Each structure stands twice: as structure tokens, then as C-alpha cells.
Amino acid sequence: METSKMIDLIDQLDSFKRYGKVARVIGLMIESRGPKSSIGELCYIYPGVKMDRRIPAEVVGFKDENILLMPFSPVTEISPGSIVESTSEPMTVKAGPELIGKVLNAFGEPMNMEGLPAGLTPVPSDPPPPNPMERPTIEEPMEVGVRVIDSLLTVGKGQRVGIFAGSGVGKSTLMGMIARNTNADINVIALVGERGREIKEFVDRDLGPRGLRNSIIVAATSDQPALMRLKAAYTATAIAEFFRDKGANVMFMMDSVTRVAMAQREIGLAVGEPPTTKGYTPSVFAILPKLLERTGTNKKGTITSFYTVLVDGDDMNEPIADTVRGILDGHIVLDRQLAHKGQFPAINVNKSISRVMNHIADSEHRKSASRLRELLTAYLEAEDLINIGAYKRGASPDIDLAVQYYPKILRFLKQETDEKITFENSISQLKELIGTGDF
């Protein structure tokens, strides 16, 4: 290295360490007198006199001359006077191909305590979204291996889609199917606010060895502090961005955006933000576009993303669902009634939409998908009359045709969780069904 460059690097080094002291702890928040720091900066709190252990925390606000810190771990050992050290930098994570097949925590560290492998690259956890004028348009379909999505809700490389459902309707199962069956180069999966037992269940059952071989999982359980749950979403997105910048087509999944919003609500209320719609603070609606806009296309690669949204009481118009639906490029609705009827995946085709399908599907594909939707709609509108025997054959040619096709359409919409169907097979089965009435 040239001497001038070395001198420049030395000049940039901060030779001072800045310290402060904990003044008080109020709920989730730690108030400290110093050190000098800025919003988003990573600090370390030393609970013991020996300073042999440290607790990471993030600067989330200020009060008078003091700084407000949110810790990444429980605060049971912190006392007045505990030393606070500033790093003068935001949190970074490390990414690389060596992480494939591993389950990580919010810091990007393996949860099995193995330690990080060598050769990883540090990346910022919260970079700005790509410049909208530098985003290539979405022109190619992305195979997800789920017939109803590939054929009727075709997803493009770099598209962002929401999966909206109540609890227990099959979100995790659908995510596992996509991770196992997609032709993406790599899967990055964020599990935010999950129950502790669900992490291993998802890895072993829903994802399986076949899916894990090509996946990186970032998990934060519901018992962890709000900041850990929030940072898990940022860390997973940063890892996905790393692979996109290497030219990969990344499949990114987050379960769930709702729990990310709840974590930010906890932080916002602790800082002193006023609660607004259903108790969510203004910062919740500020971070969601920033987080969701980070995925998609850039000049080097793509991140095709699926974000699950847990809707309270199956209310599709609750604040988070309404906000996320307005940001994303399409939505898939899982219907509890369809699940009760034994239709899996329980996707309500008539309530779901892909906003880029018309730009990436050929004319015959679009016409076949539209015709299937028309037949399905005609049957569902007359279903009550059909079930009670009030509908007389011949009263409507469209309903007559829909009744004839409905059993075949129902078989088309169903798929076993371990069944893999290629994109080409899904499209050919759709065209054959609409063209001949069978497949």
C-alpha cells in the first residue's frame, strides 16, 4: 500500500474512546449520561466492575443531555453507573457463501454457537434502497414451484409479494414449499417473532434438508427484546442484498412483517412516540417502506421477496396489512375457509393479484388464467344456490360450464406439500385444462 494511502487511513482513525454512565433504566429503555453519539449508533454497556462482559445496545433517541439506549439483550445486570462505550459506528453484519445452510441470530451469528466462518464480508445492516431510476424493469418470471402461483399469480424476478393470512392457515408450509421448489440461486429466510419451537420445526419439517442446502435463515424468537426482533429483519435483508450485489437471483422470505411492526411499536412507545392507529406509532409506518423497498432489482441481480402479514381476525384492512399491500407489487391471500375444506395451499385466487403478471406472461397464458378466474367466480357466486339445489341446469350457460369445470379446477388448485411442479408444467397444465377441460 502506498504511503499516502496509509497516512489517509491513519488520519481517518478515531484514536479516542468515548464513555458514559448509565443514569437510570425505565422499562425497555436505558438512559445514559454520555457518551457523545448519534441515532442508530452501536454502543456497549459493561454491567460488571471488571468490564469483562458487554451488552450491545443501540442509540434510539435523546432526552435533554442524555442518550436513550435500547439493549439487544435483557438488562437484569445493568445498574446505575454502569459504563457505556460508544463505537462511533452503526451495527454491521457479515455475509458470504459460507453462511449457506446455517441458522443465524439477529447479529448474523450462528445460533448453534459454532462461531462465524472465515472469509465473510462486513456489510451495513441498514443501507438505503436502490435508486429507483437505476432499477431494471421486471421482465422474467421466477419459478416458485407452486402451481397456483406460477400459473395464476405469476411472479417476476425482483417482484415483492405479500402473503396475507390469519394464524394457522399455512403460511410457513407455503414458504417451505417455495424454498424447496424455487429455481432461485439462494434463499434467505427471516423468521421474526416466532415461537421458540417453531424455528426448529420450520427448519426440519417445512424446509427440510433439500431446502436448507440452499438457504440462510435469520431468526429472532418472540421472547427476545424488541430491538433483536427488528434487527433480524434488517440483518436478513442485508444478507440478501449482499448476494444480489454479487449478481445472484435471490429468493427472500420474511415471516412476518406484522411482528416487525410490533417490535418497532414497542421501541417507539418506549422512546415516547404517541400511539396512533391501533396503537402503532408513526415510526412504524416510516420504517416499513424503507425496509420493503430494499428488496427488488438493481443493476447486478434481483431479490424476489415474499413477506407474510399476520392479519388480526382475518381482517384484510387492518393498518399493517393495508400499508404493506400498498407498498408491495402483489398480494396472495390465504383463506381459512379454503383450509377448512382441505384445499392446500389455501390461496384465494379471486382475492389475490400479481401486479407484474401481465408484463411477463405470454398472451395465451394470460387468457387461460383469466378464463379460469371467470369460471371460478361464476361457480362461487352461484355456490349457495347449487348446494341447496335451487339452481336449474340451463338457466345460465356460464354457470353450467363453471359447474362442469369446478372439480377439475379444484384439483388444479391443490398441491401436495412434497410435490414439485416446474413452471413450464404449471403453464402447460393450465392451458390444457382451459383448452380441453382436463389435464
mmCIF file of N, CA and C in Angstrom, residues 83 157 173 205 272:
data_model
loop_
_atom_site.group_PDB
_atom_site.id
_atom_site.type_symbol
_atom_site.label_atom_id
_atom_site.label_comp_id
_atom_site.label_asym_id
_atom_site.label_seq_id
_atom_site.Cartn_x
_atom_site.Cartn_y
_atom_site.Cartn_z
ATOM 1 N N ILE A 83 -20.755 1.374 32.913
ATOM 2 C CA ILE A 83 -20.039 2.097 31.866
ATOM 3 C C ILE A 83 -20.689 1.842 30.500
ATOM 4 N N LYS A 157 -38.919 -11.998 -11.502
ATOM 5 C CA LYS A 157 -37.656 -11.855 -10.780
ATOM 6 C C LYS A 157 -37.504 -10.413 -10.304
ATOM 7 N N THR A 173 -45.931 -23.376 5.852
ATOM 8 C CA THR A 173 -45.905 -24.505 4.919
ATOM 9 C C THR A 173 -45.695 -24.016 3.494
ATOM 10 N N ARG A 205 -39.016 -29.599 9.256
ATOM 11 C CA ARG A 205 -40.203 -30.127 8.580
ATOM 12 C C ARG A 205 -40.555 -29.343 7.314
ATOM 13 N N GLY A 272 -41.183 7.305 23.598
ATOM 14 C CA GLY A 272 -42.116 8.385 23.897
ATOM 15 C C GLY A 272 -42.957 8.833 22.725
#
